[in-house]
XYZ file of C-alpha atoms in Angstrom:
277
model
C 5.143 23.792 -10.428
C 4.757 21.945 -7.493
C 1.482 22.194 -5.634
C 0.955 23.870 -2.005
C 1.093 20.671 -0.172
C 3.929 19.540 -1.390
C 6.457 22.970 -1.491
C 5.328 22.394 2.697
C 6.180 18.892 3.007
C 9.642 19.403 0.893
C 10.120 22.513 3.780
C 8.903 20.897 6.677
C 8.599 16.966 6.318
C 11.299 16.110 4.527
C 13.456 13.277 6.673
C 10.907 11.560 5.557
C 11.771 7.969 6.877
C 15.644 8.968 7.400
C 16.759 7.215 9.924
C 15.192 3.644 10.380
C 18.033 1.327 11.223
C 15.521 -1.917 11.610
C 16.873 -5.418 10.614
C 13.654 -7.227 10.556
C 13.909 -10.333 13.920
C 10.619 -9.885 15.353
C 11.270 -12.380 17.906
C 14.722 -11.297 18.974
C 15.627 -9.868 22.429
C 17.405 -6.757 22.324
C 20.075 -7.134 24.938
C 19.318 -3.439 25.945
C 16.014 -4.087 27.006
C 15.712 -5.960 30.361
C 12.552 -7.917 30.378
C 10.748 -9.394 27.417
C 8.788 -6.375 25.822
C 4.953 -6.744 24.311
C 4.791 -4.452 21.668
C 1.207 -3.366 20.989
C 0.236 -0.480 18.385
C -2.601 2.258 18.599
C -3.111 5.400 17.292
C -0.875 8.603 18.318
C -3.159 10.745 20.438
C -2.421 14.383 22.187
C -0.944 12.987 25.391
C 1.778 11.905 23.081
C 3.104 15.129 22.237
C 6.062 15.656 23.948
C 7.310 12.559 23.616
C 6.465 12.374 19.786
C 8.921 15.581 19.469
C 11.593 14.151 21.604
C 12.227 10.854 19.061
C 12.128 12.957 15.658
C 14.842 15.433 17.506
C 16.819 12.338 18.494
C 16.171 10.315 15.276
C 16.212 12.434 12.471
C 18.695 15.397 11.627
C 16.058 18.004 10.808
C 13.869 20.129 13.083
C 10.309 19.510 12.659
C 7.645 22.522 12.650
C 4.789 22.799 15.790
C 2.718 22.532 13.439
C 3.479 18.635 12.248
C 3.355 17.573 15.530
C -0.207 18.780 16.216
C -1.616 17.748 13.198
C -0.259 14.393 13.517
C -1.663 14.406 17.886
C -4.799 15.721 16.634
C -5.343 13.807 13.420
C -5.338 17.204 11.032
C -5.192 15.541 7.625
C -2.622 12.915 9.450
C -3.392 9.515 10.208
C -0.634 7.794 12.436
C 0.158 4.766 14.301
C 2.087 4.463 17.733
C 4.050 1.638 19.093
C 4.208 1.046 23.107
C 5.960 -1.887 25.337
C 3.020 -2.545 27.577
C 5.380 -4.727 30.041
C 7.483 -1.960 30.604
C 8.460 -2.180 34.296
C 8.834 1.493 34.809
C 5.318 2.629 34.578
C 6.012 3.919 31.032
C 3.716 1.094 29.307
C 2.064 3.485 27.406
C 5.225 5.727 26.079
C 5.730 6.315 22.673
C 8.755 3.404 21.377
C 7.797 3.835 17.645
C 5.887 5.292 15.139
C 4.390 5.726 11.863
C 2.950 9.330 10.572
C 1.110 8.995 6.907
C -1.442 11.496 4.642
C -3.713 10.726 2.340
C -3.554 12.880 -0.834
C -5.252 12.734 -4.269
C -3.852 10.768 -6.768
C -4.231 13.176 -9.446
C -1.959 16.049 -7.360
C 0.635 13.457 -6.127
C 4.204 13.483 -7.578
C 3.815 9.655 -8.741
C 0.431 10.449 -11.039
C 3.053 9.742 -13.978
C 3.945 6.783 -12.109
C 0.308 4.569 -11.461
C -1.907 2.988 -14.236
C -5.050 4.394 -12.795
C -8.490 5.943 -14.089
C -7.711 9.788 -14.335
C -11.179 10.296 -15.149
C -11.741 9.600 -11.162
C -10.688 12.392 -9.098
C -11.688 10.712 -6.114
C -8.140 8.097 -6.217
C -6.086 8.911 -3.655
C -2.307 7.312 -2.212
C -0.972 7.228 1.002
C 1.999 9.294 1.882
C 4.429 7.728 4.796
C 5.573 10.988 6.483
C 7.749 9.823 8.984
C 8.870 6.411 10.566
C 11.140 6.044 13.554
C 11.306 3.751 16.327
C 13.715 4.533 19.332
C 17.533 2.892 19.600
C 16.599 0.348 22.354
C 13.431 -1.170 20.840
C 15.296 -1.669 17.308
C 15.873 -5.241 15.525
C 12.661 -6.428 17.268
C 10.587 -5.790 13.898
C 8.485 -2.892 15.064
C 8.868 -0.799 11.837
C 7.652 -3.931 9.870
C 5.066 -3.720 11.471
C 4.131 -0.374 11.348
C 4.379 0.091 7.971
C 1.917 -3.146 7.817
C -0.701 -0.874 9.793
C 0.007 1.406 6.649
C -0.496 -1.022 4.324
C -3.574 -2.197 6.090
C -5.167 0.490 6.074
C -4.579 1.867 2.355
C -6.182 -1.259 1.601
C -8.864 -0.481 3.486
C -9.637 2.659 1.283
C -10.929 1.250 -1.782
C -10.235 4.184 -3.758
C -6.895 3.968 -2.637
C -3.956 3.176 -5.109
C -0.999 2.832 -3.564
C 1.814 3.373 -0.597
C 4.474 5.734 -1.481
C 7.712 7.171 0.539
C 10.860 8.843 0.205
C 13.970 6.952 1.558
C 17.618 8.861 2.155
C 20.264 6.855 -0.555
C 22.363 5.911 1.680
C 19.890 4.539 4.013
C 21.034 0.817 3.228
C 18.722 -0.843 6.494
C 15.775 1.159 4.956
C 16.254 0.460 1.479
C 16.960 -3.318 2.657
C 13.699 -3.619 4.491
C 11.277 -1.718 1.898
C 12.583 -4.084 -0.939
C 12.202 -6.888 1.494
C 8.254 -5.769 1.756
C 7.586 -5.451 -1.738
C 7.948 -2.093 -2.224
C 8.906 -0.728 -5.609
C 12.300 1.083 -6.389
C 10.763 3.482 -9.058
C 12.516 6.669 -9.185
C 16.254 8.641 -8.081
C 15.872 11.972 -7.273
C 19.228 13.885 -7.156
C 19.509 16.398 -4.066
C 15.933 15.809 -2.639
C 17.334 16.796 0.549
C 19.566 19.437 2.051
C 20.896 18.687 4.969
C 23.231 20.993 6.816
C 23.968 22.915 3.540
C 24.516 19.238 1.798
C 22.721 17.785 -1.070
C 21.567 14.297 -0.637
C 19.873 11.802 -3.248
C 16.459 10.298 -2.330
C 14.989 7.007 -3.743
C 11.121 6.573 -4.232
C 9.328 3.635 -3.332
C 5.866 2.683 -3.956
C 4.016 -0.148 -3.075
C 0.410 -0.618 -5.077
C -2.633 -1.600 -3.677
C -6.162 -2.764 -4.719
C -5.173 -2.816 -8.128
C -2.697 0.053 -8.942
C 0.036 -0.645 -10.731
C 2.878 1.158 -12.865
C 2.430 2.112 -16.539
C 4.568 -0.247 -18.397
C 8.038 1.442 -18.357
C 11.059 1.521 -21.240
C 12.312 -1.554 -19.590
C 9.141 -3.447 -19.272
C 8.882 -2.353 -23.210
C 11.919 -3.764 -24.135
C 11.213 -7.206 -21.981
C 7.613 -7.703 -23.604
C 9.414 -6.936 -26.972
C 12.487 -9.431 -26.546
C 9.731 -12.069 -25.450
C 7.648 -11.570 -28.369
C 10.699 -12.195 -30.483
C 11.743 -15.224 -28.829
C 8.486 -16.585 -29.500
C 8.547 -15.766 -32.586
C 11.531 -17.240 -33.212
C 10.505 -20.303 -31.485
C 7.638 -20.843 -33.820
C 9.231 -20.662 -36.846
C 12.245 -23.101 -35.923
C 9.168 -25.571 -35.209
C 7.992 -24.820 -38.090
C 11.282 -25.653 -39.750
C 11.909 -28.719 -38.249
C 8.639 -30.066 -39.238
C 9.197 -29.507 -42.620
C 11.295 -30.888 -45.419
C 13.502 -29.436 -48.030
C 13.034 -30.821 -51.138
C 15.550 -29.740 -53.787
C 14.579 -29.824 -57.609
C 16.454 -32.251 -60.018
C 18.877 -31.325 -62.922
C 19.876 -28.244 -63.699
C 16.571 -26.354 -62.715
C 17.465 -23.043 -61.118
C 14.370 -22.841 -59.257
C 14.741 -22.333 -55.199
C 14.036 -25.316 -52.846
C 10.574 -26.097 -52.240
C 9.422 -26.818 -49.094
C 6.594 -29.553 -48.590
C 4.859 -30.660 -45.598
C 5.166 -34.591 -44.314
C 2.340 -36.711 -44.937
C 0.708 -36.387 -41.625
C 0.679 -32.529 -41.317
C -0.598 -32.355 -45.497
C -3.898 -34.636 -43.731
C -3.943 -31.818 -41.066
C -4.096 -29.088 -42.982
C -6.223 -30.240 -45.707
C -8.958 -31.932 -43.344
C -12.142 -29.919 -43.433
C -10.272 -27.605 -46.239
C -11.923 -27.106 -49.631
C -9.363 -26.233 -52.859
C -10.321 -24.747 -55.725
């Protein structure tokens, strides 16, 4: 059964980074934008309301409750980032172009506990959630979602009983997908129609990026590798093993197998400091 929080995310949050569209060329011009901008980033505060609703209508193809807006204005159980162009020439310096929404949530209640190597003992582990990431058409390919999800990643850091970064990502979101791999994020899970959409079913990936020490359990296929490398070494050994020794066959017509013998120099090897009896 899936626990309160998350039955009102999977209602109400649930473009959860749909729509990003960022190639990462931080120093690039967009041709759209007239002057050079200077991106800075701050936190999302009340005055950014209305313009925080305006982007998720235009970016992503859900509506979005009241009530995520002003948690995420007022910091209810929301932390968020905002991005502004402070040399925009139209007095707008200090608009919304981009932002980040996040929650932090126990680790023990999140749908990835199956997922992290951590101390269940603790109840006090938490993740970080990205809610929602957008930046607006004419500030995109200038790296602004790169480094708003670095703020993220900052700050779960930060937390030191903080495990990881975790998000949902649209499957056919290929810029997304692109830049999430490109930032180390992990490609753990496929979750068939995660969202509906207009009365369609679409597939979401899950990524996860670990901090201060969280990590995956080891998986089937990380299994299998550790196995198949233990064999190969294995293997290894005992054709060195092989090669150092000599087959000696017996004389006549003795049935007996060959015996193997060790050269001269490994016999004083083994035998040094050895006692027989």
């Amino acid at each position: 059964m899936l626990h309160k929080w998350k039955q009102e995310f999977l209602y109400n949050f649930k473009s959860i980074t749909y729509f990003l569209g960022i190639n990462d060329t931080s120093l690039m011009v967009n041709p759209r934008i007239q002057h050079r901008p200077t991106i800075c980033y701050r936190p999302i505060k009340p005055s950014d309301l209305e313009t925080l609703e305006r982007i998720h209508s235009d970016v992503f193809p859900i509506r979005y409750e009241s009530e995520f807006f002003q948690s995420v204005v007022n910091g209810c159980d929301v932390v968020s980032w905002a991005a502004v162009d402070r040399s925009r020439p139209d007095g707008q310096s200090d608009e919304l172009i981009g932002f980040v929404t996040a929650r932090i949530i126990l680790a023990k209640d999140s749908e990835i506990a199956d997922l992290l190597r951590y101390d269940s003992s603790r109840v006090d582990q938490t993740l970080v959630y990205i809610l929602t990431l957008g930046v607006v058409d004419a500030y995109r390919n200038l790296g602004i979602a790169t480094a708003l999800i670095r703020e993220v990643i900052k700050y779960a850091s930060s937390i030191p009983v903080c495990r990881a970064v975790y998000l949902h990502v649209i499957s056919y979101n290929n810029p997304a997908i692109h830049l999430y791999t490109k930032m180390s994020f992990n490609c753990i899970r496929r979750l068939h129609g995660f969202y509906l959409i207009n009365g369609q079913h679409y597939d979401s990936y899950l990524f996860v990026y670990y901090v201060n020490g969280g990590r995956s359990p080891c998986s089937p296929l990380e299994l299998v590798t550790v196995i198949v490398r233990c064999m190969k070494t294995g293997l290894k050994s005992v054709a060195a093993k092989l090669m150092m020794a000599k087959v000696k066959w017996p004389k006549g017509n003795e049935t007996r197998g060959p015996v193997l013998t060790q050269n001269k120099r490994m016999t004083n090897i083994e035998c040094s400091g050895l006692e027989y009896v």
